[in-house]
């Protein structure tokens, strides 16, 4: 650590070209905490990080690169996950989906039998690793089509000290495995191409399009494929959980009903948007 280097203020103020002041300060605090192990008390006392490193970080941030990619880590549910441009940055809404799965499981846990959970499109592995940690009786499997994502997810399983079985599987071409899973959970691609214009630059330029976008003419593409697989591969009474695009919540609810799922429930996220759905086989 150095006492004469780029200050906290010098780090965050230029970031207001891209972010509002509050977010720019939060990003600067995160850099100081994660990269240099400094608390805000340290920063207020004038402590800072290596000047050359800070300037390099600042330049990447000014180019619009998300701070999580710059630092290589993202916090999710109190755990640190490695992230890189090959995987989506874990978001608070996805944690709410994990918490819903945990909530249901804890309500049904009377006999404490083991259960099987499948996470389709695991990305960083944040869902699979979180559920494996919070539900230790569960056998968790996670699929992704991307080798790069699977490598990161496997590293995150080691970081979080959990066991998850990872497999390379295409969500649009899944071989049938009848009555295998008690819970299937997925945060599949759900952003339509026509929504690009309203998205922030740091998402469009850095986060993987493969994990984000679906065709405008088929917004439920992945949901349909996964639900079709799940209605045969879930055990009787098993549950299917999705993170969803709020724009298509009612369409997805109708689709699942037409596929003979029951006890279908949509939940809002912390921002008041319909963001999750649960259906039972």
mmCIF file of C-alpha atoms in Angstrom:
data_model
loop_
_atom_site.group_PDB
_atom_site.id
_atom_site.type_symbol
_atom_site.label_atom_id
_atom_site.label_comp_id
_atom_site.label_asym_id
_atom_site.label_seq_id
_atom_site.Cartn_x
_atom_site.Cartn_y
_atom_site.Cartn_z
ATOM 1 C CA UNK A 1 0.000 0.000 0.000
ATOM 2 C CA UNK A 2 1.065 3.542 -0.716
ATOM 3 C CA UNK A 3 0.248 6.852 0.953
ATOM 4 C CA UNK A 4 0.948 8.977 -2.155
ATOM 5 C CA UNK A 5 -1.077 7.560 -5.020
ATOM 6 C CA UNK A 6 -4.366 8.024 -6.838
ATOM 7 C CA UNK A 7 -6.960 9.007 -4.254
ATOM 8 C CA UNK A 8 -10.413 7.502 -3.861
ATOM 9 C CA UNK A 9 -11.892 10.747 -5.199
ATOM 10 C CA UNK A 10 -9.554 10.720 -8.203
ATOM 11 C CA UNK A 11 -10.681 7.165 -8.909
ATOM 12 C CA UNK A 12 -14.430 7.680 -8.778
ATOM 13 C CA UNK A 13 -14.951 11.183 -10.184
ATOM 14 C CA UNK A 14 -13.952 10.365 -13.803
ATOM 15 C CA UNK A 15 -16.341 7.377 -13.680
ATOM 16 C CA UNK A 16 -19.276 9.806 -13.572
ATOM 17 C CA UNK A 17 -18.893 9.995 -17.358
ATOM 18 C CA UNK A 18 -20.526 6.551 -17.372
ATOM 19 C CA UNK A 19 -22.308 6.228 -14.027
ATOM 20 C CA UNK A 20 -24.129 8.477 -11.612
ATOM 21 C CA UNK A 21 -22.072 9.645 -8.627
ATOM 22 C CA UNK A 22 -23.518 7.115 -6.216
ATOM 23 C CA UNK A 23 -22.699 4.161 -8.462
ATOM 24 C CA UNK A 24 -19.264 5.560 -9.338
ATOM 25 C CA UNK A 25 -18.425 5.783 -5.624
ATOM 26 C CA UNK A 26 -19.689 2.234 -5.042
ATOM 27 C CA UNK A 27 -17.485 0.941 -7.859
ATOM 28 C CA UNK A 28 -14.450 2.772 -6.444
ATOM 29 C CA UNK A 29 -15.128 1.366 -2.955
ATOM 30 C CA UNK A 30 -15.379 -2.128 -4.403
ATOM 31 C CA UNK A 31 -12.021 -1.705 -6.135
ATOM 32 C CA UNK A 32 -10.370 -0.542 -2.920
ATOM 33 C CA UNK A 33 -11.916 -3.365 -0.897
ATOM 34 C CA UNK A 34 -11.471 -6.271 -3.304
ATOM 35 C CA UNK A 35 -8.193 -5.388 -4.991
ATOM 36 C CA UNK A 36 -6.344 -3.793 -2.082
ATOM 37 C CA UNK A 37 -8.160 -4.997 1.030
ATOM 38 C CA UNK A 38 -8.913 -1.465 2.193
ATOM 39 C CA UNK A 39 -11.961 -0.451 4.211
ATOM 40 C CA UNK A 40 -13.621 2.941 3.832
ATOM 41 C CA UNK A 41 -11.996 3.896 7.135
ATOM 42 C CA UNK A 42 -8.605 3.156 5.550
ATOM 43 C CA UNK A 43 -9.528 5.209 2.491
ATOM 44 C CA UNK A 44 -10.673 8.159 4.600
ATOM 45 C CA UNK A 45 -7.314 8.018 6.400
ATOM 46 C CA UNK A 46 -5.599 8.495 3.056
ATOM 47 C CA UNK A 47 -4.592 4.917 2.340
ATOM 48 C CA UNK A 48 -4.870 3.776 -1.263
ATOM 49 C CA UNK A 49 -3.476 1.242 -3.692
ATOM 50 C CA UNK A 50 -0.612 0.971 -6.128
ATOM 51 C CA UNK A 51 -0.861 3.944 -8.493
ATOM 52 C CA UNK A 52 -0.050 2.033 -11.695
ATOM 53 C CA UNK A 53 -2.570 -0.694 -10.863
ATOM 54 C CA UNK A 54 -5.260 1.850 -10.010
ATOM 55 C CA UNK A 55 -4.749 3.759 -13.245
ATOM 56 C CA UNK A 56 -4.948 0.539 -15.252
ATOM 57 C CA UNK A 57 -8.178 -0.410 -13.458
ATOM 58 C CA UNK A 58 -9.598 3.070 -14.013
ATOM 59 C CA UNK A 59 -8.871 2.929 -17.748
ATOM 60 C CA UNK A 60 -10.701 -0.391 -18.060
ATOM 61 C CA UNK A 61 -13.653 0.999 -16.118
ATOM 62 C CA UNK A 62 -13.743 4.121 -18.301
ATOM 63 C CA UNK A 63 -14.010 1.882 -21.362
ATOM 64 C CA UNK A 64 -17.241 0.529 -19.898
ATOM 65 C CA UNK A 65 -15.923 -2.813 -18.679
ATOM 66 C CA UNK A 66 -17.960 -4.007 -15.671
ATOM 67 C CA UNK A 67 -16.056 -3.769 -12.402
ATOM 68 C CA UNK A 68 -16.737 -7.457 -11.721
ATOM 69 C CA UNK A 69 -14.821 -8.430 -14.863
ATOM 70 C CA UNK A 70 -12.051 -5.975 -14.042
ATOM 71 C CA UNK A 71 -11.642 -7.513 -10.584
ATOM 72 C CA UNK A 72 -12.425 -11.047 -11.758
ATOM 73 C CA UNK A 73 -14.920 -11.668 -8.961
ATOM 74 C CA UNK A 74 -18.569 -10.998 -8.113
ATOM 75 C CA UNK A 75 -20.363 -11.343 -4.800
ATOM 76 C CA UNK A 76 -23.448 -13.561 -4.789
ATOM 77 C CA UNK A 77 -25.283 -14.583 -1.662
ATOM 78 C CA UNK A 78 -22.321 -13.782 0.556
ATOM 79 C CA UNK A 79 -19.918 -15.838 -1.551
ATOM 80 C CA UNK A 80 -17.274 -14.749 -4.017
ATOM 81 C CA UNK A 81 -17.558 -16.142 -7.552
ATOM 82 C CA UNK A 82 -14.966 -15.827 -10.263
ATOM 83 C CA UNK A 83 -16.357 -14.166 -13.369
ATOM 84 C CA UNK A 84 -15.005 -13.377 -16.822
ATOM 85 C CA UNK A 85 -16.576 -12.194 -20.089
ATOM 86 C CA UNK A 86 -17.529 -15.802 -20.922
ATOM 87 C CA UNK A 87 -20.212 -15.844 -18.197
ATOM 88 C CA UNK A 88 -22.949 -13.506 -17.030
ATOM 89 C CA UNK A 89 -22.292 -11.474 -13.905
ATOM 90 C CA UNK A 90 -24.521 -12.904 -11.126
ATOM 91 C CA UNK A 91 -27.380 -10.571 -10.272
ATOM 92 C CA UNK A 92 -29.531 -10.046 -7.161
ATOM 93 C CA UNK A 93 -32.654 -11.263 -8.970
ATOM 94 C CA UNK A 94 -31.010 -14.630 -9.562
ATOM 95 C CA UNK A 95 -30.237 -14.915 -5.861
ATOM 96 C CA UNK A 96 -33.942 -14.432 -5.194
ATOM 97 C CA UNK A 97 -34.621 -17.419 -7.444
ATOM 98 C CA UNK A 98 -32.153 -19.514 -5.414
ATOM 99 C CA UNK A 99 -33.837 -18.404 -2.206
ATOM 100 C CA UNK A 100 -37.222 -19.497 -3.540
ATOM 101 C CA UNK A 101 -35.864 -22.969 -4.282
ATOM 102 C CA UNK A 102 -34.378 -23.134 -0.782
ATOM 103 C CA UNK A 103 -37.620 -21.922 0.758
ATOM 104 C CA UNK A 104 -39.655 -24.643 -0.927
ATOM 105 C CA UNK A 105 -37.146 -27.316 -0.070
ATOM 106 C CA UNK A 106 -37.059 -26.353 3.595
ATOM 107 C CA UNK A 107 -40.860 -26.501 3.750
ATOM 108 C CA UNK A 108 -40.801 -30.054 2.364
ATOM 109 C CA UNK A 109 -37.758 -31.329 4.205
ATOM 110 C CA UNK A 110 -39.592 -33.402 6.836
ATOM 111 C CA UNK A 111 -37.888 -36.718 6.136
ATOM 112 C CA UNK A 112 -34.637 -35.014 5.039
ATOM 113 C CA UNK A 113 -34.231 -37.403 2.122
ATOM 114 C CA UNK A 114 -31.687 -36.560 -0.496
ATOM 115 C CA UNK A 115 -32.901 -34.779 -3.602
ATOM 116 C CA UNK A 116 -31.606 -34.245 -7.107
ATOM 117 C CA UNK A 117 -31.302 -30.752 -8.569
ATOM 118 C CA UNK A 118 -30.439 -29.780 -12.136
ATOM 119 C CA UNK A 119 -29.302 -26.281 -13.126
ATOM 120 C CA UNK A 120 -29.611 -25.743 -16.884
ATOM 121 C CA UNK A 121 -27.402 -23.026 -18.379
ATOM 122 C CA UNK A 122 -25.233 -22.701 -15.291
ATOM 123 C CA UNK A 123 -22.869 -19.975 -16.514
ATOM 124 C CA UNK A 124 -20.651 -19.037 -13.571
ATOM 125 C CA UNK A 125 -22.254 -21.805 -11.537
ATOM 126 C CA UNK A 126 -23.712 -19.317 -9.061
ATOM 127 C CA UNK A 127 -27.100 -21.070 -8.857
ATOM 128 C CA UNK A 128 -25.720 -24.600 -8.677
ATOM 129 C CA UNK A 129 -23.008 -23.777 -6.134
ATOM 130 C CA UNK A 130 -25.367 -21.743 -3.952
ATOM 131 C CA UNK A 131 -27.955 -24.530 -3.857
ATOM 132 C CA UNK A 132 -25.274 -27.150 -3.188
ATOM 133 C CA UNK A 133 -24.017 -25.067 -0.261
ATOM 134 C CA UNK A 134 -27.430 -24.240 1.191
ATOM 135 C CA UNK A 135 -28.990 -27.674 0.623
ATOM 136 C CA UNK A 136 -26.207 -30.106 1.574
ATOM 137 C CA UNK A 137 -28.490 -33.130 1.205
ATOM 138 C CA UNK A 138 -28.954 -32.352 -2.504
ATOM 139 C CA UNK A 139 -27.095 -33.927 -5.401
ATOM 140 C CA UNK A 140 -26.594 -31.012 -7.773
ATOM 141 C CA UNK A 141 -25.848 -31.276 -11.482
ATOM 142 C CA UNK A 142 -25.214 -28.283 -13.753
ATOM 143 C CA UNK A 143 -25.246 -28.044 -17.550
ATOM 144 C CA UNK A 144 -23.966 -25.495 -20.008
ATOM 145 C CA UNK A 145 -23.183 -25.527 -23.711
ATOM 146 C CA UNK A 146 -20.072 -23.364 -23.226
ATOM 147 C CA UNK A 147 -16.764 -25.013 -22.339
ATOM 148 C CA UNK A 148 -15.459 -21.656 -21.086
ATOM 149 C CA UNK A 149 -18.436 -21.258 -18.753
ATOM 150 C CA UNK A 150 -18.069 -24.797 -17.433
ATOM 151 C CA UNK A 151 -14.399 -24.203 -16.635
ATOM 152 C CA UNK A 152 -15.305 -21.100 -14.614
ATOM 153 C CA UNK A 153 -18.202 -22.890 -12.909
ATOM 154 C CA UNK A 154 -15.929 -25.767 -11.892
ATOM 155 C CA UNK A 155 -13.481 -23.292 -10.390
ATOM 156 C CA UNK A 156 -16.335 -21.682 -8.473
ATOM 157 C CA UNK A 157 -17.407 -25.031 -7.048
ATOM 158 C CA UNK A 158 -13.890 -25.366 -5.628
ATOM 159 C CA UNK A 159 -13.931 -21.776 -4.348
ATOM 160 C CA UNK A 160 -17.206 -22.371 -2.522
ATOM 161 C CA UNK A 161 -16.182 -25.842 -1.337
ATOM 162 C CA UNK A 162 -19.158 -27.702 -2.794
ATOM 163 C CA UNK A 163 -19.602 -30.714 -5.036
ATOM 164 C CA UNK A 164 -21.475 -30.157 -8.293
ATOM 165 C CA UNK A 165 -21.433 -32.459 -11.326
ATOM 166 C CA UNK A 166 -20.841 -30.380 -14.460
ATOM 167 C CA UNK A 167 -21.729 -31.549 -17.978
ATOM 168 C CA UNK A 168 -21.646 -29.956 -21.431
ATOM 169 C CA UNK A 169 -25.234 -30.112 -22.690
ATOM 170 C CA UNK A 170 -27.177 -28.056 -25.228
ATOM 171 C CA UNK A 171 -30.419 -26.876 -23.610
ATOM 172 C CA UNK A 172 -32.135 -26.992 -27.002
ATOM 173 C CA UNK A 173 -31.183 -30.616 -27.618
ATOM 174 C CA UNK A 174 -31.420 -32.545 -24.355
ATOM 175 C CA UNK A 175 -31.559 -36.369 -24.345
ATOM 176 C CA UNK A 176 -34.522 -37.590 -22.279
ATOM 177 C CA UNK A 177 -33.910 -38.969 -18.792
ATOM 178 C CA UNK A 178 -37.325 -39.890 -17.305
ATOM 179 C CA UNK A 179 -38.091 -39.236 -13.630
ATOM 180 C CA UNK A 180 -34.555 -38.184 -12.754
ATOM 181 C CA UNK A 181 -34.762 -34.755 -11.106
ATOM 182 C CA UNK A 182 -36.695 -33.466 -8.098
ATOM 183 C CA UNK A 183 -35.963 -29.845 -9.017
ATOM 184 C CA UNK A 184 -34.935 -28.266 -12.304
ATOM 185 C CA UNK A 185 -33.883 -24.612 -12.197
ATOM 186 C CA UNK A 186 -32.767 -22.370 -15.027
ATOM 187 C CA UNK A 187 -31.912 -18.780 -15.850
ATOM 188 C CA UNK A 188 -31.897 -19.197 -19.645
ATOM 189 C CA UNK A 189 -31.341 -16.560 -22.332
ATOM 190 C CA UNK A 190 -34.477 -14.400 -22.380
ATOM 191 C CA UNK A 191 -33.651 -10.956 -23.767
ATOM 192 C CA UNK A 192 -35.102 -10.322 -27.233
ATOM 193 C CA UNK A 193 -32.899 -8.742 -29.882
ATOM 194 C CA UNK A 194 -35.280 -5.766 -30.073
ATOM 195 C CA UNK A 195 -34.448 -4.942 -26.437
ATOM 196 C CA UNK A 196 -30.780 -4.216 -27.260
ATOM 197 C CA UNK A 197 -31.392 -0.511 -27.762
ATOM 198 C CA UNK A 198 -32.508 -0.049 -24.159
ATOM 199 C CA UNK A 199 -29.603 -1.970 -22.638
ATOM 200 C CA UNK A 200 -26.531 -0.481 -21.016
ATOM 201 C CA UNK A 201 -23.265 -0.424 -22.912
ATOM 202 C CA UNK A 202 -21.300 -2.403 -20.327
ATOM 203 C CA UNK A 203 -23.757 -5.299 -20.727
ATOM 204 C CA UNK A 204 -23.827 -5.258 -24.528
ATOM 205 C CA UNK A 205 -20.090 -4.852 -24.980
ATOM 206 C CA UNK A 206 -18.866 -7.335 -22.396
ATOM 207 C CA UNK A 207 -21.429 -9.901 -21.271
ATOM 208 C CA UNK A 208 -21.877 -12.980 -23.496
ATOM 209 C CA UNK A 209 -24.612 -12.644 -26.122
ATOM 210 C CA UNK A 210 -25.029 -16.432 -26.123
ATOM 211 C CA UNK A 211 -26.307 -16.258 -22.548
ATOM 212 C CA UNK A 212 -28.502 -13.198 -23.073
ATOM 213 C CA UNK A 213 -30.391 -13.098 -26.345
ATOM 214 C CA UNK A 214 -33.209 -14.961 -28.061
ATOM 215 C CA UNK A 215 -34.884 -14.249 -31.421
ATOM 216 C CA UNK A 216 -37.616 -11.609 -31.433
ATOM 217 C CA UNK A 217 -40.031 -14.074 -33.015
ATOM 218 C CA UNK A 218 -39.476 -16.774 -30.366
ATOM 219 C CA UNK A 219 -38.879 -15.228 -26.916
ATOM 220 C CA UNK A 220 -39.838 -18.477 -25.145
ATOM 221 C CA UNK A 221 -37.429 -20.637 -27.156
ATOM 222 C CA UNK A 222 -35.399 -21.923 -24.202
ATOM 223 C CA UNK A 223 -38.334 -22.094 -21.810
ATOM 224 C CA UNK A 224 -40.275 -24.307 -24.207
ATOM 225 C CA UNK A 225 -37.345 -26.681 -24.740
ATOM 226 C CA UNK A 226 -36.509 -26.950 -21.042
ATOM 227 C CA UNK A 227 -40.147 -27.319 -19.967
ATOM 228 C CA UNK A 228 -40.660 -30.044 -22.567
ATOM 229 C CA UNK A 229 -37.669 -31.923 -21.167
ATOM 230 C CA UNK A 230 -38.716 -31.310 -17.569
ATOM 231 C CA UNK A 231 -42.266 -32.658 -17.894
ATOM 232 C CA UNK A 232 -40.765 -36.099 -18.506
ATOM 233 C CA UNK A 233 -37.555 -35.809 -16.514
ATOM 234 C CA UNK A 234 -38.923 -34.344 -13.284
ATOM 235 C CA UNK A 235 -40.055 -36.835 -10.692
ATOM 236 C CA UNK A 236 -43.793 -36.897 -9.936
ATOM 237 C CA UNK A 237 -44.561 -33.674 -8.083
ATOM 238 C CA UNK A 238 -41.144 -32.267 -8.950
ATOM 239 C CA UNK A 239 -40.726 -28.507 -9.437
ATOM 240 C CA UNK A 240 -39.471 -26.390 -12.319
ATOM 241 C CA UNK A 241 -38.086 -22.926 -11.515
ATOM 242 C CA UNK A 242 -37.207 -20.246 -14.063
ATOM 243 C CA UNK A 243 -35.871 -16.725 -13.983
ATOM 244 C CA UNK A 244 -37.980 -14.907 -16.568
ATOM 245 C CA UNK A 245 -38.330 -11.843 -18.747
ATOM 246 C CA UNK A 246 -41.106 -9.730 -17.150
ATOM 247 C CA UNK A 247 -42.424 -8.893 -20.627
ATOM 248 C CA UNK A 248 -43.379 -12.513 -21.265
ATOM 249 C CA UNK A 249 -44.521 -13.687 -17.830
ATOM 250 C CA UNK A 250 -48.131 -14.276 -18.867
ATOM 251 C CA UNK A 251 -47.149 -16.002 -22.110
ATOM 252 C CA UNK A 252 -44.857 -18.353 -20.207
ATOM 253 C CA UNK A 253 -47.538 -19.051 -17.615
ATOM 254 C CA UNK A 254 -49.946 -19.993 -20.417
ATOM 255 C CA UNK A 255 -47.304 -22.175 -22.070
ATOM 256 C CA UNK A 256 -46.626 -24.120 -18.882
ATOM 257 C CA UNK A 257 -50.347 -24.577 -18.272
ATOM 258 C CA UNK A 258 -50.803 -25.910 -21.817
ATOM 259 C CA UNK A 259 -47.985 -28.378 -21.123
ATOM 260 C CA UNK A 260 -49.987 -29.747 -18.164
ATOM 261 C CA UNK A 261 -47.934 -28.216 -15.377
ATOM 262 C CA UNK A 262 -49.892 -27.204 -12.296
ATOM 263 C CA UNK A 263 -49.481 -25.007 -9.193
ATOM 264 C CA UNK A 264 -47.938 -22.372 -11.448
ATOM 265 C CA UNK A 265 -46.813 -19.297 -9.529
ATOM 266 C CA UNK A 266 -45.139 -16.066 -10.671
ATOM 267 C CA UNK A 267 -43.172 -13.967 -8.189
ATOM 268 C CA UNK A 268 -41.930 -10.405 -8.382
ATOM 269 C CA UNK A 269 -38.314 -9.515 -7.725
ATOM 270 C CA UNK A 270 -37.164 -6.865 -5.254
ATOM 271 C CA UNK A 271 -37.826 -4.207 -7.896
ATOM 272 C CA UNK A 272 -41.475 -5.201 -8.265
ATOM 273 C CA UNK A 273 -41.104 -6.929 -11.650
ATOM 274 C CA UNK A 274 -42.400 -10.453 -12.380
ATOM 275 C CA UNK A 275 -39.027 -12.210 -12.513
ATOM 276 C CA UNK A 276 -39.521 -15.827 -11.400
ATOM 277 C CA UNK A 277 -41.916 -18.641 -12.087
ATOM 278 C CA UNK A 278 -42.445 -22.038 -10.518
ATOM 279 C CA UNK A 279 -44.428 -24.929 -11.933
ATOM 280 C CA UNK A 280 -45.036 -28.445 -10.717
ATOM 281 C CA UNK A 281 -45.138 -31.631 -12.723
#
